[in-house]
PDB file of C-alpha atoms in Angstrom:
ATOM      1  CA  UNK J   1      19.277 -63.308  14.862  1.00 84.00           C
ATOM      2  CA  UNK J   2      22.108 -64.199  13.239  1.00 88.00           C
ATOM      3  CA  UNK J   3      23.863 -66.094  16.065  1.00 90.00           C
ATOM      4  CA  UNK J   4      20.419 -68.337  16.632  1.00 89.00           C
ATOM      5  CA  UNK J   5      20.465 -68.795  12.682  1.00 89.00           C
ATOM      6  CA  UNK J   6      24.491 -70.045  12.368  1.00 90.00           C
ATOM      7  CA  UNK J   7      23.495 -72.344  15.644  1.00 91.00           C
ATOM      8  CA  UNK J   8      20.854 -74.140  13.872  1.00 90.00           C
ATOM      9  CA  UNK J   9      23.191 -74.268  10.854  1.00 90.00           C
ATOM     10  CA  UNK J  10      25.556 -76.047  12.889  1.00 91.00           C
ATOM     11  CA  UNK J  11      23.369 -77.990  15.112  1.00 91.00           C
ATOM     12  CA  UNK J  12      21.520 -79.232  11.597  1.00 90.00           C
ATOM     13  CA  UNK J  13      24.853 -79.753   9.837  1.00 91.00           C
ATOM     14  CA  UNK J  14      26.360 -82.038  12.991  1.00 89.00           C
ATOM     15  CA  UNK J  15      22.871 -83.715  13.118  1.00 90.00           C
ATOM     16  CA  UNK J  16      23.723 -84.546   9.015  1.00 89.00           C
ATOM     17  CA  UNK J  17      27.209 -85.959   9.600  1.00 90.00           C
ATOM     18  CA  UNK J  18      26.601 -87.868  12.689  1.00 89.00           C
ATOM     19  CA  UNK J  19      23.834 -89.068  10.841  1.00 92.00           C
ATOM     20  CA  UNK J  20      25.859 -89.872   7.554  1.00 89.00           C
ATOM     21  CA  UNK J  21      28.426 -91.506   9.708  1.00 88.00           C
ATOM     22  CA  UNK J  22      26.276 -93.389  11.580  1.00 89.00           C
ATOM     23  CA  UNK J  23      24.606 -94.519   8.750  1.00 91.00           C
ATOM     24  CA  UNK J  24      27.895 -95.375   6.573  1.00 89.00           C
ATOM     25  CA  UNK J  25      29.357 -97.297   9.851  1.00 90.00           C
ATOM     26  CA  UNK J  26      26.144 -98.976  10.337  1.00 89.00           C
ATOM     27  CA  UNK J  27      26.321-100.056   6.498  1.00 89.00           C
ATOM     28  CA  UNK J  28      29.658-100.881   6.932  1.00 88.00           C
ATOM     29  CA  UNK J  29      29.471-103.119   9.694  1.00 87.00           C
ATOM     30  CA  UNK J  30      26.542-105.028   8.038  1.00 88.00           C
ATOM     31  CA  UNK J  31      28.732-105.265   4.797  1.00 85.00           C
ATOM     32  CA  UNK J  32      31.436-106.663   7.258  1.00 83.00           C
ATOM     33  CA  UNK J  33      29.572-108.706   8.794  1.00 85.00           C
ATOM     34  CA  UNK J  34      28.086-110.184   5.478  1.00 85.00           C
ATOM     35  CA  UNK J  35      31.396-110.606   4.606  1.00 80.00           C
ATOM     36  CA  UNK J  36      32.196-112.266   7.591  1.00 76.00           C
ATOM     37  CA  UNK J  37      29.729-114.296   7.339  1.00 79.00           C
ATOM     38  CA  UNK J  38      29.957-115.297   3.889  1.00 76.00           C
ATOM     39  CA  UNK J  39      33.697-115.773   4.325  1.00 68.00           C
ATOM     40  CA  UNK J  40      33.359-118.120   7.884  1.00 72.00           C
ATOM     41  CA  UNK J  41      30.794-119.982   5.575  1.00 74.00           C
ATOM     42  CA  UNK J  42      32.601-120.539   2.334  1.00 75.00           C
ATOM     43  CA  UNK J  43      35.818-121.218   3.986  1.00 73.00           C
ATOM     44  CA  UNK J  44      39.257-120.340   5.934  1.00 72.00           C
ATOM     45  CA  UNK J  45      41.320-120.259   3.048  1.00 68.00           C
ATOM     46  CA  UNK J  46      39.753-116.832   1.676  1.00 60.00           C
ATOM     47  CA  UNK J  47      40.744-115.113   5.152  1.00 65.00           C
ATOM     48  CA  UNK J  48      43.681-113.776   3.097  1.00 67.00           C
ATOM     49  CA  UNK J  49      41.638-111.827   0.561  1.00 71.00           C
ATOM     50  CA  UNK J  50      38.902-111.048   3.438  1.00 71.00           C
ATOM     51  CA  UNK J  51      41.810-109.440   5.047  1.00 76.00           C
ATOM     52  CA  UNK J  52      42.764-107.646   2.248  1.00 79.00           C
ATOM     53  CA  UNK J  53      39.506-106.682   1.624  1.00 78.00           C
ATOM     54  CA  UNK J  54      38.938-105.241   5.156  1.00 77.00           C
ATOM     55  CA  UNK J  55      41.938-103.726   5.248  1.00 82.00           C
ATOM     56  CA  UNK J  56      41.239-101.872   2.290  1.00 85.00           C
ATOM     57  CA  UNK J  57      37.890-100.704   3.652  1.00 85.00           C
ATOM     58  CA  UNK J  58      39.690-100.078   6.904  1.00 87.00           C
ATOM     59  CA  UNK J  59      41.639 -97.478   4.834  1.00 86.00           C
ATOM     60  CA  UNK J  60      39.091 -96.246   3.243  1.00 86.00           C
ATOM     61  CA  UNK J  61      36.758 -95.404   6.553  1.00 86.00           C
ATOM     62  CA  UNK J  62      40.367 -94.203   7.939  1.00 88.00           C
ATOM     63  CA  UNK J  63      40.503 -92.066   4.938  1.00 87.00           C
ATOM     64  CA  UNK J  64      36.899 -90.901   5.531  1.00 89.00           C
ATOM     65  CA  UNK J  65      37.145 -90.837   9.071  1.00 89.00           C
ATOM     66  CA  UNK J  66      40.317 -88.115   8.607  1.00 88.00           C
ATOM     67  CA  UNK J  67      38.016 -86.282   6.332  1.00 89.00           C
ATOM     68  CA  UNK J  68      35.211 -86.061   8.375  1.00 90.00           C
ATOM     69  CA  UNK J  69      37.837 -84.708  11.182  1.00 89.00           C
ATOM     70  CA  UNK J  70      38.992 -82.602   8.301  1.00 89.00           C
ATOM     71  CA  UNK J  71      35.631 -81.019   7.260  1.00 89.00           C
ATOM     72  CA  UNK J  72      35.033 -80.991  11.477  1.00 90.00           C
ATOM     73  CA  UNK J  73      38.244 -78.872  11.768  1.00 90.00           C
ATOM     74  CA  UNK J  74      37.044 -76.685   9.221  1.00 90.00           C
ATOM     75  CA  UNK J  75      33.324 -76.005  10.278  1.00 90.00           C
ATOM     76  CA  UNK J  76      35.500 -75.336  13.325  1.00 89.00           C
ATOM     77  CA  UNK J  77      37.130 -72.342  11.915  1.00 90.00           C
ATOM     78  CA  UNK J  78      33.983 -71.331  10.101  1.00 90.00           C
ATOM     79  CA  UNK J  79      31.964 -71.528  13.589  1.00 90.00           C
ATOM     80  CA  UNK J  80      35.151 -68.934  15.221  1.00 90.00           C
ATOM     81  CA  UNK J  81      34.638 -66.976  11.825  1.00 89.00           C
ATOM     82  CA  UNK J  82      31.271 -66.938  12.342  1.00 90.00           C
ATOM     83  CA  UNK J  83      31.603 -65.862  16.091  1.00 89.00           C
ATOM     84  CA  UNK J  84      34.173 -63.449  14.564  1.00 89.00           C
ATOM     85  CA  UNK J  85      31.741 -61.589  12.833  1.00 89.00           C
ATOM     86  CA  UNK J  86      28.732 -62.253  14.736  1.00 87.00           C
ATOM     87  CA  UNK J  87      30.695 -60.069  17.546  1.00 87.00           C
ATOM     88  CA  UNK J  88      31.706 -57.253  14.635  1.00 88.00           C
ATOM     89  CA  UNK J  89      28.139 -56.977  14.219  1.00 86.00           C
ATOM     90  CA  UNK J  90      27.232 -56.544  17.517  1.00 85.00           C
ATOM     91  CA  UNK J  91      30.102 -54.290  17.856  1.00 85.00           C
ATOM     92  CA  UNK J  92      28.627 -52.274  14.760  1.00 83.00           C
ATOM     93  CA  UNK J  93      24.940 -52.465  15.773  1.00 79.00           C
ATOM     94  CA  UNK J  94      26.390 -51.134  19.259  1.00 80.00           C
ATOM     95  CA  UNK J  95      28.072 -48.344  17.287  1.00 80.00           C
ATOM     96  CA  UNK J  96      24.776 -47.957  15.322  1.00 79.00           C
ATOM     97  CA  UNK J  97      22.790 -47.741  18.110  1.00 80.00           C
ATOM     98  CA  UNK J  98      23.745 -44.022  18.934  1.00 78.00           C
ATOM     99  CA  UNK J  99      23.280 -42.621  15.328  1.00 78.00           C
ATOM    100  CA  UNK J 100      20.095 -44.029  14.993  1.00 79.00           C
ATOM    101  CA  UNK J 101      18.823 -42.688  18.344  1.00 83.00           C
ATOM    102  CA  UNK J 102      20.325 -39.306  16.600  1.00 84.00           C
ATOM    103  CA  UNK J 103      18.332 -40.010  13.806  1.00 82.00           C
ATOM    104  CA  UNK J 104      15.249 -41.092  15.260  1.00 83.00           C
ATOM    105  CA  UNK J 105      15.359 -37.482  17.698  1.00 87.00           C
ATOM    106  CA  UNK J 106      16.303 -35.909  14.222  1.00 87.00           C
ATOM    107  CA  UNK J 107      13.338 -37.565  12.912  1.00 87.00           C
ATOM    108  CA  UNK J 108      11.096 -36.107  16.039  1.00 87.00           C
ATOM    109  CA  UNK J 109      12.458 -32.462  15.363  1.00 88.00           C
ATOM    110  CA  UNK J 110      11.758 -32.405  11.525  1.00 87.00           C
ATOM    111  CA  UNK J 111       8.118 -33.817  12.252  1.00 85.00           C
ATOM    112  CA  UNK J 112       7.510 -31.157  14.595  1.00 86.00           C
ATOM    113  CA  UNK J 113       9.160 -28.716  12.193  1.00 84.00           C
ATOM    114  CA  UNK J 114       6.899 -29.972   9.500  1.00 84.00           C
ATOM    115  CA  UNK J 115       3.591 -29.323  11.605  1.00 82.00           C
ATOM    116  CA  UNK J 116       5.146 -25.868  12.622  1.00 84.00           C
ATOM    117  CA  UNK J 117       5.719 -25.465   8.531  1.00 82.00           C
ATOM    118  CA  UNK J 118       2.034 -26.874   7.589  1.00 82.00           C
ATOM    119  CA  UNK J 119       0.476 -24.390  10.486  1.00 83.00           C
ATOM    120  CA  UNK J 120       2.558 -21.615   9.534  1.00 82.00           C
ATOM    121  CA  UNK J 121       1.859 -22.028   5.605  1.00 83.00           C
ATOM    122  CA  UNK J 122      -1.879 -21.846   6.655  1.00 85.00           C
ATOM    123  CA  UNK J 123      -1.376 -18.944   8.604  1.00 86.00           C
ATOM    124  CA  UNK J 124       0.217 -17.410   5.543  1.00 85.00           C
ATOM    125  CA  UNK J 125      -2.577 -18.334   3.858  1.00 87.00           C
ATOM    126  CA  UNK J 126      -5.390 -16.854   5.891  1.00 88.00           C
ATOM    127  CA  UNK J 127      -2.839 -13.758   6.043  1.00 84.00           C
ATOM    128  CA  UNK J 128      -2.783 -13.216   2.212  1.00 86.00           C
ATOM    129  CA  UNK J 129      -6.500 -14.263   1.774  1.00 88.00           C
ATOM    130  CA  UNK J 130      -6.846 -11.062   4.758  1.00 87.00           C
ATOM    131  CA  UNK J 131      -4.522  -8.892   2.826  1.00 87.00           C
ATOM    132  CA  UNK J 132      -6.559  -9.325  -0.212  1.00 87.00           C
ATOM    133  CA  UNK J 133      -9.365  -8.341   1.908  1.00 88.00           C
ATOM    134  CA  UNK J 134      -7.247  -5.631   3.370  1.00 86.00           C
ATOM    135  CA  UNK J 135      -6.265  -4.258   0.091  1.00 86.00           C
ATOM    136  CA  UNK J 136      -9.904  -4.004  -1.352  1.00 87.00           C
ATOM    137  CA  UNK J 137     -11.047  -2.498   1.350  1.00 87.00           C
ATOM    138  CA  UNK J 138      -7.838  -0.205   1.500  1.00 86.00           C
ATOM    139  CA  UNK J 139      -8.791   0.702  -2.137  1.00 87.00           C
ATOM    140  CA  UNK J 140     -12.579   1.424  -1.198  1.00 87.00           C
ATOM    141  CA  UNK J 141     -11.787   3.453   1.371  1.00 86.00           C
ATOM    142  CA  UNK J 142      -9.513   5.343  -1.020  1.00 86.00           C
ATOM    143  CA  UNK J 143     -12.051   6.287  -3.293  1.00 88.00           C
ATOM    144  CA  UNK J 144     -14.360   6.912  -0.571  1.00 86.00           C
ATOM    145  CA  UNK J 145     -11.319   9.240   0.636  1.00 83.00           C
ATOM    146  CA  UNK J 146     -11.648  10.853  -2.794  1.00 86.00           C
ATOM    147  CA  UNK J 147     -15.050  11.384  -3.238  1.00 86.00           C
ATOM    148  CA  UNK J 148     -15.044  12.705   0.343  1.00 83.00           C
ATOM    149  CA  UNK J 149     -12.150  15.282  -0.216  1.00 84.00           C
ATOM    150  CA  UNK J 150     -14.112  16.003  -3.653  1.00 87.00           C
ATOM    151  CA  UNK J 151     -17.066  16.892  -1.647  1.00 82.00           C
ATOM    152  CA  UNK J 152     -14.900  18.578   1.369  1.00 78.00           C
ATOM    153  CA  UNK J 153     -13.858  21.242  -1.365  1.00 82.00           C
ATOM    154  CA  UNK J 154     -17.245  21.942  -2.097  1.00 83.00           C
ATOM    155  CA  UNK J 155     -18.426  21.944   1.292  1.00 73.00           C
ATOM    156  CA  UNK J 156     -15.720  24.306   1.740  1.00 74.00           C
ATOM    157  CA  UNK J 157     -16.664  26.320  -1.314  1.00 80.00           C
ATOM    158  CA  UNK J 158     -19.993  26.609   0.008  1.00 78.00           C
ATOM    159  CA  UNK J 159     -18.833  27.468   3.636  1.00 69.00           C
ATOM    160  CA  UNK J 160     -16.817  30.169   1.859  1.00 74.00           C
ATOM    161  CA  UNK J 161     -19.888  31.463   0.374  1.00 79.00           C
ATOM    162  CA  UNK J 162     -22.226  31.258   3.360  1.00 71.00           C
ATOM    163  CA  UNK J 163     -19.379  33.160   5.520  1.00 68.00           C
ATOM    164  CA  UNK J 164     -19.711  35.736   3.090  1.00 77.00           C
ATOM    165  CA  UNK J 165     -23.244  35.669   3.172  1.00 76.00           C
ATOM    166  CA  UNK J 166     -23.733  35.720   6.412  1.00 65.00           C
ATOM    167  CA  UNK J 167     -21.100  38.362   7.484  1.00 70.00           C
ATOM    168  CA  UNK J 168     -22.677  40.634   4.729  1.00 77.00           C
ATOM    169  CA  UNK J 169     -26.335  40.107   6.103  1.00 69.00           C
ATOM    170  CA  UNK J 170     -25.325  40.456  10.102  1.00 66.00           C
ATOM    171  CA  UNK J 171     -23.400  43.516   9.107  1.00 71.00           C
ATOM    172  CA  UNK J 172     -26.658  45.485   7.011  1.00 74.00           C
ATOM    173  CA  UNK J 173     -28.756  43.816  10.086  1.00 65.00           C
ATOM    174  CA  UNK J 174     -26.383  45.364  12.711  1.00 65.00           C
ATOM    175  CA  UNK J 175     -26.461  48.679  11.005  1.00 71.00           C
ATOM    176  CA  UNK J 176     -29.939  48.155  10.707  1.00 71.00           C
ATOM    177  CA  UNK J 177     -30.230  47.442  14.227  1.00 66.00           C
ATOM    178  CA  UNK J 178     -27.981  49.831  15.642  1.00 67.00           C
ATOM    179  CA  UNK J 179     -29.511  52.772  13.123  1.00 71.00           C
ATOM    180  CA  UNK J 180     -32.684  51.740  14.841  1.00 70.00           C
ATOM    181  CA  UNK J 181     -31.601  51.191  18.260  1.00 67.00           C
ATOM    182  CA  UNK J 182     -29.928  54.884  18.335  1.00 72.00           C
ATOM    183  CA  UNK J 183     -33.204  56.550  16.739  1.00 75.00           C
ATOM    184  CA  UNK J 184     -35.279  54.641  19.857  1.00 70.00           C
ATOM    185  CA  UNK J 185     -33.191  55.323  22.472  1.00 72.00           C
ATOM    186  CA  UNK J 186     -33.045  58.760  21.143  1.00 77.00           C
ATOM    187  CA  UNK J 187     -36.698  59.117  21.044  1.00 75.00           C
ATOM    188  CA  UNK J 188     -36.688  56.891  24.444  1.00 71.00           C
ATOM    189  CA  UNK J 189     -34.005  60.026  25.947  1.00 76.00           C
ATOM    190  CA  UNK J 190     -36.274  62.813  24.207  1.00 74.00           C
ATOM    191  CA  UNK J 191     -39.320  61.681  25.448  1.00 72.00           C
ATOM    192  CA  UNK J 192     -37.909  61.143  28.986  1.00 71.00           C
ATOM    193  CA  UNK J 193     -36.453  64.986  28.662  1.00 75.00           C
ATOM    194  CA  UNK J 194     -39.804  66.192  27.813  1.00 73.00           C
ATOM    195  CA  UNK J 195     -41.467  64.271  31.034  1.00 69.00           C
ATOM    196  CA  UNK J 196     -39.280  65.926  33.284  1.00 72.00           C
ATOM    197  CA  UNK J 197     -39.440  69.277  31.724  1.00 73.00           C
ATOM    198  CA  UNK J 198     -43.239  69.044  31.990  1.00 68.00           C
ATOM    199  CA  UNK J 199     -43.080  67.809  35.261  1.00 66.00           C
ATOM    200  CA  UNK J 200     -41.042  70.856  36.448  1.00 68.00           C
ATOM    201  CA  UNK J 201     -43.387  73.205  34.472  1.00 68.00           C
ATOM    202  CA  UNK J 202     -46.456  72.032  35.705  1.00 63.00           C
ATOM    203  CA  UNK J 203     -44.873  72.041  39.466  1.00 63.00           C
ATOM    204  CA  UNK J 204     -44.406  75.965  38.699  1.00 65.00           C
ATOM    205  CA  UNK J 205     -47.490  76.095  37.257  1.00 60.00           C
ATOM    206  CA  UNK J 206     -49.269  75.035  40.119  1.00 58.00           C
ATOM    207  CA  UNK J 207     -47.107  76.668  42.867  1.00 63.00           C
ATOM    208  CA  UNK J 208     -48.078  79.802  40.820  1.00 60.00           C
ATOM    209  CA  UNK J 209     -51.207  79.809  39.631  1.00 57.00           C
ATOM    210  CA  UNK J 210     -52.246  78.614  43.292  1.00 56.00           C
ATOM    211  CA  UNK J 211     -55.777  76.469  42.303  1.00 51.00           C
ATOM    212  CA  UNK J 212     -57.823  75.232  44.362  1.00 56.00           C
ATOM    213  CA  UNK J 213     -57.896  71.487  45.069  1.00 54.00           C
ATOM    214  CA  UNK J 214     -60.553  70.524  43.077  1.00 62.00           C
ATOM    215  CA  UNK J 215     -59.230  71.967  39.842  1.00 58.00           C
ATOM    216  CA  UNK J 216     -55.408  70.521  41.027  1.00 54.00           C
ATOM    217  CA  UNK J 217     -57.248  67.129  41.302  1.00 63.00           C
ATOM    218  CA  UNK J 218     -58.751  67.684  37.761  1.00 63.00           C
ATOM    219  CA  UNK J 219     -55.363  68.671  36.553  1.00 59.00           C
ATOM    220  CA  UNK J 220     -53.413  66.081  38.348  1.00 62.00           C
ATOM    221  CA  UNK J 221     -55.937  63.587  36.703  1.00 67.00           C
ATOM    222  CA  UNK J 222     -55.101  65.033  33.293  1.00 69.00           C
ATOM    223  CA  UNK J 223     -51.706  64.873  33.818  1.00 64.00           C
ATOM    224  CA  UNK J 224     -51.498  61.205  35.269  1.00 68.00           C
ATOM    225  CA  UNK J 225     -53.461  60.270  32.570  1.00 72.00           C
ATOM    226  CA  UNK J 226     -50.772  62.256  29.885  1.00 69.00           C
ATOM    227  CA  UNK J 227     -47.719  60.496  31.965  1.00 68.00           C
ATOM    228  CA  UNK J 228     -49.697  57.319  31.910  1.00 74.00           C
ATOM    229  CA  UNK J 229     -50.099  57.390  27.893  1.00 76.00           C
ATOM    230  CA  UNK J 230     -46.485  58.408  27.990  1.00 71.00           C
ATOM    231  CA  UNK J 231     -45.450  55.418  29.933  1.00 74.00           C
ATOM    232  CA  UNK J 232     -47.429  53.397  27.754  1.00 79.00           C
ATOM    233  CA  UNK J 233     -45.311  54.782  24.965  1.00 77.00           C
ATOM    234  CA  UNK J 234     -42.312  54.261  26.254  1.00 74.00           C
ATOM    235  CA  UNK J 235     -43.058  50.767  27.099  1.00 77.00           C
ATOM    236  CA  UNK J 236     -43.688  50.129  23.746  1.00 79.00           C
ATOM    237  CA  UNK J 237     -40.372  51.287  22.644  1.00 76.00           C
ATOM    238  CA  UNK J 238     -38.641  49.638  25.362  1.00 75.00           C
ATOM    239  CA  UNK J 239     -40.731  46.479  24.002  1.00 81.00           C
ATOM    240  CA  UNK J 240     -40.002  47.079  19.947  1.00 78.00           C
ATOM    241  CA  UNK J 241     -35.949  47.751  20.891  1.00 74.00           C
ATOM    242  CA  UNK J 242     -35.901  44.189  23.248  1.00 78.00           C
ATOM    243  CA  UNK J 243     -37.642  42.410  20.015  1.00 80.00           C
ATOM    244  CA  UNK J 244     -35.031  44.251  17.650  1.00 76.00           C
ATOM    245  CA  UNK J 245     -32.379  42.729  20.587  1.00 75.00           C
ATOM    246  CA  UNK J 246     -33.632  39.901  20.589  1.00 81.00           C
ATOM    247  CA  UNK J 247     -33.924  39.083  16.919  1.00 77.00           C
ATOM    248  CA  UNK J 248     -30.121  40.246  16.666  1.00 74.00           C
ATOM    249  CA  UNK J 249     -29.054  37.810  19.318  1.00 76.00           C
ATOM    250  CA  UNK J 250     -31.202  34.696  18.114  1.00 80.00           C
ATOM    251  CA  UNK J 251     -29.290  35.635  14.587  1.00 78.00           C
ATOM    252  CA  UNK J 252     -25.915  36.184  15.741  1.00 74.00           C
ATOM    253  CA  UNK J 253     -26.596  32.401  17.676  1.00 79.00           C
ATOM    254  CA  UNK J 254     -28.193  30.832  14.580  1.00 79.00           C
ATOM    255  CA  UNK J 255     -24.498  32.209  12.961  1.00 73.00           C
ATOM    256  CA  UNK J 256     -22.601  30.815  15.557  1.00 76.00           C
ATOM    257  CA  UNK J 257     -24.269  27.245  15.297  1.00 77.00           C
ATOM    258  CA  UNK J 258     -23.741  27.390  11.489  1.00 74.00           C
ATOM    259  CA  UNK J 259     -19.809  28.982  11.755  1.00 71.00           C
ATOM    260  CA  UNK J 260     -19.253  25.793  14.509  1.00 75.00           C
ATOM    261  CA  UNK J 261     -21.092  23.107  12.397  1.00 75.00           C
ATOM    262  CA  UNK J 262     -18.753  23.764   9.315  1.00 69.00           C
ATOM    263  CA  UNK J 263     -15.668  24.459  11.693  1.00 68.00           C
ATOM    264  CA  UNK J 264     -15.085  28.178  11.436  1.00 66.00           C
ATOM    265  CA  UNK J 265     -13.606  29.550  14.654  1.00 65.00           C
ATOM    266  CA  UNK J 266     -15.072  31.813  16.520  1.00 62.00           C
ATOM    267  CA  UNK J 267     -12.788  34.179  17.581  1.00 60.00           C
ATOM    268  CA  UNK J 268     -12.805  36.183  14.609  1.00 52.00           C
ATOM    269  CA  UNK J 269     -16.511  36.868  14.568  1.00 53.00           C
ATOM    270  CA  UNK J 270     -16.163  40.947  15.750  1.00 55.00           C
ATOM    271  CA  UNK J 271     -19.839  40.820  16.904  1.00 54.00           C
ATOM    272  CA  UNK J 272     -21.318  40.848  20.601  1.00 57.00           C
ATOM    273  CA  UNK J 273     -25.030  40.522  21.802  1.00 54.00           C
ATOM    274  CA  UNK J 274     -27.074  43.461  21.790  1.00 55.00           C
ATOM    275  CA  UNK J 275     -28.118  44.179  25.749  1.00 56.00           C
ATOM    276  CA  UNK J 276     -31.765  44.222  26.360  1.00 51.00           C
ATOM    277  CA  UNK J 277     -32.859  48.042  27.735  1.00 49.00           C
ATOM    278  CA  UNK J 278     -35.154  46.361  30.519  1.00 48.00           C
ATOM    279  CA  UNK J 279     -33.360  44.096  32.336  1.00 46.00           C
ATOM    280  CA  UNK J 280     -35.433  40.452  33.413  1.00 48.00           C
ATOM    281  CA  UNK J 281     -37.589  41.212  29.999  1.00 46.00           C
TER     282      UNK J 281
END
C-alpha cells in the first residue's frame, strides 16, 4: 500500500512538473515568437536589445532547468529513501508476521481458556448450589439422627423393661408348666403302675378262682370298661399335657420373635421347647 501510494505521488508529481514545464515552455515560446514577430516588424535595429532580452530569458530558462534538474535529483533521492523505507517496512512486516501468528495462537488459546473458565464457573455455581442443598439435607439428617437416637434410647429402655418382664413371665410360666408337667407325669405313671398292678391282680384272681366262662366274660367286660375309662383319663391327661407344652412353646416362639425384633441375641435365652408326650400330636 505504501509502495503504491508513493508511486502514485511520484507519478502525479512528475505529471505536474511536466505539465508545468510544458506550460512554461509553451508560454515562453509564445512570448518569444510574439517578441520576435514584434521585433521583426519594428526594425532590425532593436535586434541587440531583443538578443539581450532573449539571452536573459534563456538564462532564466537555464536557471529554471537547473532548478528543475535539482528538484528531479531531489525527488530521485526521496524515491531512493522511500524505496529504502519500503524495504525496511517490508522487513518489519516479515519480522512481525511470526509474532503476530504467535499472538493469534495465544488469543485462540486464551479464548479456549475463557470458554473453559466460563464452563468451570458454571459448574462451580452448580456445585455450590448442590452443596447448599446437601448441607440442608445434612442438617435435616442430623436432626433426624438426634430424634432417632432419642427414640432408640427410649426403645432400648422399653426393650430392657420388656426383656425383664418377659424373662420374669417365662420363668414363672416355666416353673408352673414344669410343676404341672411333673404332676401330670407322676399321675400318669401312677395310673400306669396301678393299671399294671390291677392287670396282675386280675390275672391271679382269674387263675385262682377258676370262674366259669360266662362270669369270666362279665368280669372281662367290666374290666374292659374300667380300662377304657382309665385309657380315656390317660388320654385326657396326655392332651392336657400336650396343650400345656404347646402353650409353653408358642409363648417361647413369641418371646423369641420379640427379642429378634428388638435385636437381642437368642444365644443366652436359656429356655428350650418342651417335647410333646405323644409323638405326632
